[in-house]
Amino acid sequence: MSMTKLTKKINIGNTSIGGGSEIALQSMCTTKTSDVSSTVNQIIGLEKAGCDIIRVSILDEDDAKAVKKIKEQINIPIVADIHFSYKLAVSAIENGCDKVRINPGNIGSESAVKTVADCIKAHGIPVRVGSNTGSIEKEYLQKYGKNEFSLVESALKSVSLLEKFGVSDIVISVKASDVPLTVKAYKLLSEKTAYPLHIGVTEAGTQDMAVVKSSVALGALLLNGIGDTLRVSITDDPIKEIIAGKRILRAVGLDRDYVDVVSCPTCGRCLWNSMELAKKVTAYTEGFSKQLKIAVMGCVVNGPGEAKDCDIGIAGAQDYCVIFKNGEIYKKVSADIAEQEFFKEINLLIND
């Protein structure tokens, strides 16, 4: 399912973004890229979690050369992230990266950018450029201040420079750590370009706040049809970025094939430990790719009626629980076997 604005379709290795493609989830390795075994192990874990595109830092020639060895052992496209050295960009491309992320403003002179552009074209790969609040071009910062206009104009300057040298497969980002600014910048950028957009909140922080900030910003953008690929930046294990990204896509209706577990917050009417069961059901069903809705409700008074749109649900009283399907009570079970019976019914539906 896609409700995004139709942007230019761009191929990144065996994955495509834009042009009606599914939203691609990205993350970035925290390992030293030249440590091939550690980097490959991290990428394989990210692949299993649902990562579509992985980015690695290229800090030196050893990192650039490692791209070739890493590619031989992974299945998803690899993006080389380079700053300040056009030579490293060229080396990473020649070693087989599927996409390169550069900032033309810090890669060197125009001739250096041209050298990278020529290499990009020769190898037929795309490039991501953009700006964030720490890399706005001085001329736009002086003209507009730090806002959506300076972010967007700064990013489009990079785009125009690459276009000047014949590059046309371009992905753009305009990230800020401020949520309202991120949303305003991407909305403005979306009006000005048909290139695919990589969306995200930069420097979003540690897990709890990062997930909140990213959910608000990315949710607002995706619900407005903006965004072709995304990263949830979290100061933590990168796998958490992928899990959060998948959940955001589910929440905005862009991923239908998953088990949706709904549960009430409980109140004084709840006489059993529905919270604990809701956590267990959510953890158990997380990895299944099936369109299914399950309810864990606090009380038999409201539970079945409130969860009429659920394939199956459970609600409890003091010494018994009712299992219901589409709001109709299916069976009544004693409290001591309720969890066991409910999981039996869930497995029947999942394996149906």
mmCIF file of C-alpha atoms in Angstrom:
data_model
loop_
_atom_site.group_PDB
_atom_site.id
_atom_site.type_symbol
_atom_site.label_atom_id
_atom_site.label_comp_id
_atom_site.label_asym_id
_atom_site.label_seq_id
_atom_site.Cartn_x
_atom_site.Cartn_y
_atom_site.Cartn_z
ATOM 1 C CA MET A 1 0.000 0.000 0.000
ATOM 2 C CA SER A 2 1.320 3.479 -0.801
ATOM 3 C CA MET A 3 -0.211 6.892 -0.298
ATOM 4 C CA THR A 4 2.989 8.834 -0.843
ATOM 5 C CA LYS A 5 3.507 11.576 -3.384
ATOM 6 C CA LEU A 6 4.712 10.029 -6.643
ATOM 7 C CA THR A 7 8.409 10.847 -6.849
ATOM 8 C CA LYS A 8 11.125 9.711 -9.229
ATOM 9 C CA LYS A 9 11.896 5.999 -8.954
ATOM 10 C CA ILE A 10 15.524 5.306 -8.058
ATOM 11 C CA ASN A 11 17.244 1.938 -7.761
ATOM 12 C CA ILE A 12 19.665 1.296 -4.904
ATOM 13 C CA GLY A 13 21.166 -2.104 -5.531
ATOM 14 C CA ASN A 14 18.322 -4.623 -5.393
ATOM 15 C CA THR A 15 15.943 -2.129 -3.759
ATOM 16 C CA SER A 16 13.977 0.743 -5.262
ATOM 17 C CA ILE A 17 12.630 3.895 -3.641
ATOM 18 C CA GLY A 18 10.206 6.487 -4.982
ATOM 19 C CA GLY A 19 7.850 6.023 -7.889
ATOM 20 C CA GLY A 20 5.262 4.224 -5.769
ATOM 21 C CA SER A 21 7.715 1.774 -4.168
ATOM 22 C CA GLU A 22 7.157 0.731 -0.563
ATOM 23 C CA ILE A 23 8.776 2.940 2.069
ATOM 24 C CA ALA A 24 12.295 1.628 2.709
ATOM 25 C CA LEU A 25 13.668 1.396 6.251
ATOM 26 C CA GLN A 26 17.257 2.463 6.804
ATOM 27 C CA SER A 27 19.754 2.289 9.617
ATOM 28 C CA MET A 28 23.463 2.948 10.032
ATOM 29 C CA CYS A 29 26.209 0.706 11.391
ATOM 30 C CA THR A 30 27.890 1.701 14.646
ATOM 31 C CA THR A 31 30.939 -0.475 13.909
ATOM 32 C CA LYS A 32 34.232 0.574 12.344
ATOM 33 C CA THR A 33 33.593 -0.267 8.689
ATOM 34 C CA SER A 34 37.049 -1.781 8.158
ATOM 35 C CA ASP A 35 36.226 -4.302 10.905
ATOM 36 C CA VAL A 36 34.489 -6.439 8.303
ATOM 37 C CA SER A 37 33.297 -9.290 10.541
ATOM 38 C CA SER A 38 31.732 -6.969 13.145
ATOM 39 C CA THR A 39 30.117 -4.845 10.445
ATOM 40 C CA VAL A 40 28.736 -7.864 8.573
ATOM 41 C CA ASN A 41 27.363 -9.367 11.802
ATOM 42 C CA GLN A 42 25.596 -6.121 12.631
ATOM 43 C CA ILE A 43 24.145 -5.840 9.124
ATOM 44 C CA ILE A 44 22.884 -9.440 9.143
ATOM 45 C CA GLY A 45 21.105 -8.734 12.445
ATOM 46 C CA LEU A 46 19.568 -5.609 10.914
ATOM 47 C CA GLU A 47 18.478 -7.553 7.806
ATOM 48 C CA LYS A 48 16.652 -10.051 10.032
ATOM 49 C CA ALA A 49 14.939 -7.177 11.864
ATOM 50 C CA GLY A 50 13.616 -5.774 8.559
ATOM 51 C CA CYS A 51 16.237 -3.219 7.472
ATOM 52 C CA ASP A 52 16.046 -2.466 3.728
ATOM 53 C CA ILE A 53 19.114 -0.234 3.263
ATOM 54 C CA ILE A 54 22.233 0.047 5.427
ATOM 55 C CA ARG A 55 24.678 2.944 5.647
ATOM 56 C CA VAL A 56 28.300 2.768 6.774
ATOM 57 C CA SER A 57 30.851 5.454 7.609
ATOM 58 C CA ILE A 58 33.869 5.817 5.341
ATOM 59 C CA LEU A 59 36.573 7.513 7.402
ATOM 60 C CA ASP A 60 39.665 6.184 5.648
ATOM 61 C CA GLU A 61 40.878 4.064 2.738
ATOM 62 C CA ASP A 62 40.550 0.834 4.757
ATOM 63 C CA ASP A 63 36.843 1.587 5.262
ATOM 64 C CA ALA A 64 36.387 2.227 1.541
ATOM 65 C CA LYS A 65 38.088 -1.032 0.585
ATOM 66 C CA ALA A 66 36.036 -2.958 3.159
ATOM 67 C CA VAL A 67 32.824 -2.154 1.251
ATOM 68 C CA LYS A 68 33.709 -4.794 -1.355
ATOM 69 C CA LYS A 69 34.223 -7.521 1.261
ATOM 70 C CA ILE A 70 31.089 -6.539 3.184
ATOM 71 C CA LYS A 71 28.923 -6.618 0.057
ATOM 72 C CA GLU A 72 29.886 -10.232 -0.611
ATOM 73 C CA GLN A 73 28.311 -11.294 2.701
ATOM 74 C CA ILE A 74 25.091 -9.246 2.943
ATOM 75 C CA ASN A 75 21.828 -9.092 1.024
ATOM 76 C CA ILE A 76 20.716 -5.467 1.353
ATOM 77 C CA PRO A 77 22.183 -2.424 -0.443
ATOM 78 C CA ILE A 78 25.031 -0.589 1.244
ATOM 79 C CA VAL A 79 25.380 3.198 1.309
ATOM 80 C CA ALA A 80 28.789 4.792 1.819
ATOM 81 C CA ASP A 81 28.689 7.911 4.011
ATOM 82 C CA ILE A 82 31.527 10.311 3.214
ATOM 83 C CA HIS A 83 32.451 13.785 4.409
ATOM 84 C CA PHE A 84 35.444 16.013 3.549
ATOM 85 C CA SER A 85 37.182 13.677 1.052
ATOM 86 C CA TYR A 86 36.241 13.301 -2.586
ATOM 87 C CA LYS A 87 38.968 10.651 -2.920
ATOM 88 C CA LEU A 88 37.260 8.435 -0.333
ATOM 89 C CA ALA A 89 33.949 8.904 -2.150
ATOM 90 C CA VAL A 90 35.550 7.723 -5.384
ATOM 91 C CA SER A 91 37.204 4.774 -3.627
ATOM 92 C CA ALA A 92 33.959 3.663 -1.948
ATOM 93 C CA ILE A 93 32.145 3.810 -5.293
ATOM 94 C CA GLU A 94 34.891 1.846 -7.029
ATOM 95 C CA ASN A 95 34.666 -0.752 -4.253
ATOM 96 C CA GLY A 96 31.014 -1.307 -5.062
ATOM 97 C CA CYS A 97 28.799 0.742 -2.765
ATOM 98 C CA ASP A 98 25.194 0.819 -3.992
ATOM 99 C CA LYS A 99 24.710 4.487 -3.158
ATOM 100 C CA VAL A 100 26.875 7.271 -1.814
ATOM 101 C CA ARG A 101 25.921 9.937 0.711
ATOM 102 C CA ILE A 102 27.929 13.140 0.331
ATOM 103 C CA ASN A 103 27.693 16.797 1.222
ATOM 104 C CA PRO A 104 28.976 18.704 -1.844
ATOM 105 C CA GLY A 105 29.565 21.691 0.431
ATOM 106 C CA ASN A 106 32.327 19.923 2.355
ATOM 107 C CA ILE A 107 33.674 17.466 -0.227
ATOM 108 C CA GLY A 108 35.997 20.056 -1.787
ATOM 109 C CA SER A 109 36.074 22.364 -4.816
ATOM 110 C CA GLU A 110 33.664 22.177 -7.754
ATOM 111 C CA SER A 111 36.232 20.127 -9.635
ATOM 112 C CA ALA A 112 36.268 17.650 -6.707
ATOM 113 C CA VAL A 113 32.466 17.414 -6.857
ATOM 114 C CA LYS A 114 32.715 16.868 -10.631
ATOM 115 C CA THR A 115 35.168 14.015 -10.084
ATOM 116 C CA VAL A 116 32.713 12.334 -7.684
ATOM 117 C CA ALA A 117 29.800 13.037 -10.044
ATOM 118 C CA ASP A 118 31.652 11.448 -12.964
ATOM 119 C CA CYS A 119 32.374 8.377 -10.850
ATOM 120 C CA ILE A 120 28.715 8.176 -9.744
ATOM 121 C CA LYS A 121 27.583 8.248 -13.377
ATOM 122 C CA ALA A 122 30.213 5.740 -14.520
ATOM 123 C CA HIS A 123 29.010 3.209 -11.937
ATOM 124 C CA GLY A 124 25.317 3.973 -12.351
ATOM 125 C CA ILE A 125 24.562 4.492 -8.672
ATOM 126 C CA PRO A 126 22.423 7.116 -6.907
ATOM 127 C CA VAL A 127 23.563 9.746 -4.445
ATOM 128 C CA ARG A 128 21.967 11.235 -1.354
ATOM 129 C CA VAL A 129 22.567 14.866 -0.564
ATOM 130 C CA GLY A 130 20.878 17.243 1.786
ATOM 131 C CA SER A 131 21.297 19.504 4.724
ATOM 132 C CA ASN A 132 20.677 19.487 8.418
ATOM 133 C CA THR A 133 20.658 22.310 10.917
ATOM 134 C CA GLY A 134 24.407 21.898 11.414
ATOM 135 C CA SER A 135 25.326 22.085 7.726
ATOM 136 C CA ILE A 136 23.263 24.938 6.287
ATOM 137 C CA GLU A 137 25.153 26.968 3.671
ATOM 138 C CA LYS A 138 26.295 30.292 5.131
ATOM 139 C CA GLU A 139 24.640 32.381 2.405
ATOM 140 C CA TYR A 140 21.203 30.947 3.230
ATOM 141 C CA LEU A 141 21.796 31.108 6.966
ATOM 142 C CA GLN A 142 22.534 34.830 6.612
ATOM 143 C CA LYS A 143 19.581 35.361 4.291
ATOM 144 C CA TYR A 144 16.880 33.399 6.160
ATOM 145 C CA GLY A 145 18.250 32.393 9.564
ATOM 146 C CA LYS A 146 17.963 28.794 10.779
ATOM 147 C CA ASN A 147 14.590 27.739 9.397
ATOM 148 C CA GLU A 148 12.911 25.603 6.743
ATOM 149 C CA PHE A 149 13.826 28.033 3.937
ATOM 150 C CA SER A 150 17.571 27.927 4.628
ATOM 151 C CA LEU A 151 17.465 24.126 5.063
ATOM 152 C CA VAL A 152 15.669 23.567 1.775
ATOM 153 C CA GLU A 153 17.644 26.103 -0.272
ATOM 154 C CA SER A 154 20.883 24.672 1.071
ATOM 155 C CA ALA A 155 19.862 21.141 0.047
ATOM 156 C CA LEU A 156 18.693 22.271 -3.400
ATOM 157 C CA LYS A 157 22.026 24.036 -3.990
ATOM 158 C CA SER A 158 23.722 20.656 -3.583
ATOM 159 C CA VAL A 159 21.208 19.106 -5.963
ATOM 160 C CA SER A 160 21.762 21.774 -8.623
ATOM 161 C CA LEU A 161 25.525 21.306 -8.455
ATOM 162 C CA LEU A 162 25.181 17.560 -9.058
ATOM 163 C CA GLU A 163 22.675 18.180 -11.854
ATOM 164 C CA LYS A 164 25.183 20.562 -13.437
ATOM 165 C CA PHE A 165 27.574 17.621 -13.716
ATOM 166 C CA GLY A 166 24.923 15.298 -15.161
ATOM 167 C CA VAL A 167 23.815 13.344 -12.080
ATOM 168 C CA SER A 168 20.086 12.668 -12.047
ATOM 169 C CA ASP A 169 19.512 9.823 -9.561
ATOM 170 C CA ILE A 170 19.381 11.923 -6.420
ATOM 171 C CA VAL A 171 17.784 11.406 -2.996
ATOM 172 C CA ILE A 172 17.374 14.444 -0.746
ATOM 173 C CA SER A 173 17.115 14.942 3.017
ATOM 174 C CA VAL A 174 16.597 18.040 5.177
ATOM 175 C CA LYS A 175 16.886 16.923 8.779
ATOM 176 C CA ALA A 176 16.619 18.878 11.983
ATOM 177 C CA SER A 177 16.537 17.800 15.624
ATOM 178 C CA ASP A 178 13.538 20.085 16.092
ATOM 179 C CA VAL A 179 10.293 18.298 15.160
ATOM 180 C CA PRO A 180 8.218 21.256 13.851
ATOM 181 C CA LEU A 181 11.178 22.475 11.780
ATOM 182 C CA THR A 182 11.725 18.984 10.323
ATOM 183 C CA VAL A 183 8.095 18.771 9.240
ATOM 184 C CA LYS A 184 8.025 22.288 7.760
ATOM 185 C CA ALA A 185 11.283 21.719 5.881
ATOM 186 C CA TYR A 186 10.191 18.448 4.280
ATOM 187 C CA LYS A 187 6.784 19.871 3.336
ATOM 188 C CA LEU A 188 8.506 22.796 1.617
ATOM 189 C CA LEU A 189 11.025 20.510 -0.080
ATOM 190 C CA SER A 190 8.269 18.194 -1.304
ATOM 191 C CA GLU A 191 6.615 21.139 -3.059
ATOM 192 C CA LYS A 192 9.863 22.049 -4.816
ATOM 193 C CA THR A 193 11.167 18.719 -6.083
ATOM 194 C CA ALA A 194 10.134 15.343 -7.518
ATOM 195 C CA TYR A 195 13.233 13.557 -6.262
ATOM 196 C CA PRO A 196 12.621 10.899 -3.586
ATOM 197 C CA LEU A 197 13.016 12.093 -0.008
ATOM 198 C CA HIS A 198 14.826 10.410 2.864
ATOM 199 C CA ILE A 199 13.012 11.531 6.007
ATOM 200 C CA GLY A 200 14.133 11.551 9.604
ATOM 201 C CA VAL A 201 14.785 13.601 12.721
ATOM 202 C CA THR A 202 18.515 14.037 13.276
ATOM 203 C CA GLU A 203 20.127 13.740 16.718
ATOM 204 C CA ALA A 204 16.792 12.592 18.103
ATOM 205 C CA GLY A 205 18.346 11.292 21.326
ATOM 206 C CA THR A 206 18.049 8.128 23.389
ATOM 207 C CA GLN A 207 15.307 5.595 22.823
ATOM 208 C CA ASP A 208 12.190 6.948 24.535
ATOM 209 C CA MET A 209 12.428 10.545 23.327
ATOM 210 C CA ALA A 210 13.851 9.573 19.935
ATOM 211 C CA VAL A 211 10.875 7.318 19.242
ATOM 212 C CA VAL A 212 8.423 10.048 20.299
ATOM 213 C CA LYS A 213 10.125 12.754 18.201
ATOM 214 C CA SER A 214 10.485 10.496 15.165
ATOM 215 C CA SER A 215 6.927 9.200 15.420
ATOM 216 C CA VAL A 216 5.488 12.707 15.554
ATOM 217 C CA ALA A 217 7.614 14.075 12.683
ATOM 218 C CA LEU A 218 7.624 11.031 10.406
ATOM 219 C CA GLY A 219 3.978 10.298 11.111
ATOM 220 C CA ALA A 220 2.990 13.849 10.146
ATOM 221 C CA LEU A 221 4.989 13.604 6.925
ATOM 222 C CA LEU A 222 3.891 10.099 5.901
ATOM 223 C CA LEU A 223 0.221 10.935 6.520
ATOM 224 C CA ASN A 224 0.712 13.847 4.120
ATOM 225 C CA GLY A 225 2.216 11.562 1.475
ATOM 226 C CA ILE A 226 5.783 12.754 2.042
ATOM 227 C CA GLY A 227 8.706 10.338 2.365
ATOM 228 C CA ASP A 228 10.162 7.488 0.326
ATOM 229 C CA THR A 229 12.692 6.117 2.777
ATOM 230 C CA LEU A 230 13.207 6.775 6.474
ATOM 231 C CA ARG A 231 15.506 6.349 9.416
ATOM 232 C CA VAL A 232 14.537 6.597 13.068
ATOM 233 C CA SER A 233 17.738 7.898 14.673
ATOM 234 C CA ILE A 234 18.231 6.437 18.151
ATOM 235 C CA THR A 235 21.294 6.593 20.389
ATOM 236 C CA ASP A 236 21.188 2.834 20.982
ATOM 237 C CA ASP A 237 21.371 -0.505 19.187
ATOM 238 C CA PRO A 238 20.486 0.143 15.499
ATOM 239 C CA ILE A 239 18.001 -2.754 15.551
ATOM 240 C CA LYS A 240 15.807 -0.549 17.731
ATOM 241 C CA GLU A 241 15.703 1.959 14.850
ATOM 242 C CA ILE A 242 14.243 -0.678 12.529
ATOM 243 C CA ILE A 243 11.672 -1.867 15.075
ATOM 244 C CA ALA A 244 10.557 1.742 15.660
ATOM 245 C CA GLY A 245 10.436 2.424 11.903
ATOM 246 C CA LYS A 246 8.247 -0.618 11.278
ATOM 247 C CA ARG A 247 5.892 0.449 14.046
ATOM 248 C CA ILE A 248 5.603 3.951 12.613
ATOM 249 C CA LEU A 249 4.732 2.539 9.174
ATOM 250 C CA ARG A 250 2.108 0.321 10.800
ATOM 251 C CA ALA A 251 0.611 3.192 12.773
ATOM 252 C CA VAL A 252 0.136 5.322 9.634
ATOM 253 C CA GLY A 253 -1.361 2.429 7.655
ATOM 254 C CA LEU A 254 1.552 1.807 5.304
ATOM 255 C CA ASP A 255 2.171 -1.743 6.524
ATOM 256 C CA ARG A 256 -0.894 -3.979 6.681
ATOM 257 C CA ASP A 257 0.732 -7.407 7.061
ATOM 258 C CA TYR A 258 1.281 -7.539 10.791
ATOM 259 C CA VAL A 259 -0.507 -8.621 13.968
ATOM 260 C CA ASP A 260 -2.067 -5.553 15.577
ATOM 261 C CA VAL A 261 -2.492 -5.998 19.333
ATOM 262 C CA VAL A 262 -4.911 -3.545 20.934
ATOM 263 C CA SER A 263 -5.354 -3.291 24.667
ATOM 264 C CA CYS A 264 -7.148 -0.927 27.027
ATOM 265 C CA PRO A 265 -5.176 1.089 29.584
ATOM 266 C CA THR A 266 -7.262 -0.635 32.345
ATOM 267 C CA CYS A 267 -9.154 1.030 35.170
ATOM 268 C CA GLY A 268 -10.721 0.126 38.502
ATOM 269 C CA ARG A 269 -13.042 -2.348 36.747
ATOM 270 C CA CYS A 270 -10.073 -4.533 35.794
ATOM 271 C CA LEU A 271 -9.830 -7.436 38.248
ATOM 272 C CA TRP A 272 -7.120 -9.498 36.524
ATOM 273 C CA ASN A 273 -3.602 -8.935 35.169
ATOM 274 C CA SER A 274 -4.514 -7.938 31.636
ATOM 275 C CA MET A 275 -1.437 -5.692 31.370
ATOM 276 C CA GLU A 276 0.936 -8.645 31.692
ATOM 277 C CA LEU A 277 -0.963 -10.696 29.119
ATOM 278 C CA ALA A 278 -1.059 -7.754 26.682
ATOM 279 C CA LYS A 279 2.758 -7.515 26.893
ATOM 280 C CA LYS A 280 3.160 -11.262 26.326
ATOM 281 C CA VAL A 281 0.810 -11.307 23.318
ATOM 282 C CA THR A 282 2.542 -8.264 21.777
ATOM 283 C CA ALA A 283 6.004 -9.799 22.185
ATOM 284 C CA TYR A 284 4.841 -13.172 20.844
ATOM 285 C CA THR A 285 3.150 -11.827 17.720
ATOM 286 C CA GLU A 286 5.744 -9.148 16.845
ATOM 287 C CA GLY A 287 7.494 -11.218 14.202
ATOM 288 C CA PHE A 288 4.467 -12.597 12.339
ATOM 289 C CA SER A 289 3.572 -11.147 8.928
ATOM 290 C CA LYS A 290 -0.182 -11.645 8.943
ATOM 291 C CA GLN A 291 -3.052 -9.184 8.889
ATOM 292 C CA LEU A 292 -4.671 -9.928 12.223
ATOM 293 C CA LYS A 293 -6.136 -7.866 15.053
ATOM 294 C CA ILE A 294 -6.053 -9.147 18.627
ATOM 295 C CA ALA A 295 -7.542 -7.492 21.714
ATOM 296 C CA VAL A 296 -6.559 -7.851 25.363
ATOM 297 C CA MET A 297 -9.206 -5.980 27.337
ATOM 298 C CA GLY A 298 -9.474 -5.241 31.021
ATOM 299 C CA CYS A 299 -13.085 -6.090 31.789
ATOM 300 C CA VAL A 300 -15.988 -8.119 30.446
ATOM 301 C CA VAL A 301 -18.251 -5.064 30.789
ATOM 302 C CA ASN A 302 -16.767 -3.121 27.862
ATOM 303 C CA GLY A 303 -14.168 -5.451 26.379
ATOM 304 C CA PRO A 304 -16.063 -7.439 23.729
ATOM 305 C CA GLY A 305 -18.073 -4.444 22.537
ATOM 306 C CA GLU A 306 -15.093 -2.100 22.283
ATOM 307 C CA ALA A 307 -13.118 -4.697 20.321
ATOM 308 C CA LYS A 308 -15.786 -5.689 17.796
ATOM 309 C CA ASP A 309 -13.411 -5.159 14.894
ATOM 310 C CA CYS A 310 -10.868 -7.627 16.314
ATOM 311 C CA ASP A 311 -10.441 -11.149 14.984
ATOM 312 C CA ILE A 312 -10.046 -12.444 18.506
ATOM 313 C CA GLY A 313 -9.904 -10.983 21.989
ATOM 314 C CA ILE A 314 -9.946 -11.725 25.669
ATOM 315 C CA ALA A 315 -11.510 -9.886 28.594
ATOM 316 C CA GLY A 316 -11.450 -10.805 32.249
ATOM 317 C CA ALA A 317 -13.373 -10.830 35.493
ATOM 318 C CA GLN A 318 -12.108 -11.904 38.916
ATOM 319 C CA ASP A 319 -12.093 -15.658 38.422
ATOM 320 C CA TYR A 320 -12.824 -16.166 34.729
ATOM 321 C CA CYS A 321 -12.127 -14.743 31.289
ATOM 322 C CA VAL A 322 -14.132 -14.645 28.085
ATOM 323 C CA ILE A 323 -12.553 -15.204 24.692
ATOM 324 C CA PHE A 324 -14.460 -13.485 21.911
ATOM 325 C CA LYS A 325 -14.337 -13.259 18.117
ATOM 326 C CA ASN A 326 -15.533 -10.133 16.308
ATOM 327 C CA GLY A 327 -17.216 -8.941 19.501
ATOM 328 C CA GLU A 328 -19.187 -12.150 20.104
ATOM 329 C CA ILE A 329 -18.275 -14.284 23.112
ATOM 330 C CA TYR A 330 -16.771 -17.539 21.857
ATOM 331 C CA LYS A 331 -16.012 -19.282 25.143
ATOM 332 C CA LYS A 332 -15.698 -18.731 28.877
ATOM 333 C CA VAL A 333 -12.641 -20.128 30.640
ATOM 334 C CA SER A 334 -11.401 -20.181 34.229
ATOM 335 C CA ALA A 335 -8.741 -17.592 35.063
ATOM 336 C CA ASP A 336 -5.997 -20.145 35.727
ATOM 337 C CA ILE A 337 -6.053 -21.505 32.148
ATOM 338 C CA ALA A 338 -7.124 -18.331 30.324
ATOM 339 C CA GLU A 339 -3.667 -17.401 29.052
ATOM 340 C CA GLN A 340 -2.961 -20.911 27.787
ATOM 341 C CA GLU A 341 -6.334 -21.107 25.991
ATOM 342 C CA PHE A 342 -5.951 -17.672 24.456
ATOM 343 C CA PHE A 343 -2.540 -18.503 22.976
ATOM 344 C CA LYS A 344 -4.007 -21.719 21.509
ATOM 345 C CA GLU A 345 -6.661 -19.656 19.717
ATOM 346 C CA ILE A 346 -4.084 -17.091 18.536
ATOM 347 C CA ASN A 347 -1.914 -19.859 17.046
ATOM 348 C CA LEU A 348 -4.889 -21.322 15.205
ATOM 349 C CA LEU A 349 -5.572 -17.954 13.563
ATOM 350 C CA ILE A 350 -1.913 -17.254 12.758
ATOM 351 C CA ASN A 351 -1.460 -20.673 11.158
ATOM 352 C CA ASP A 352 -4.801 -20.626 9.349
#
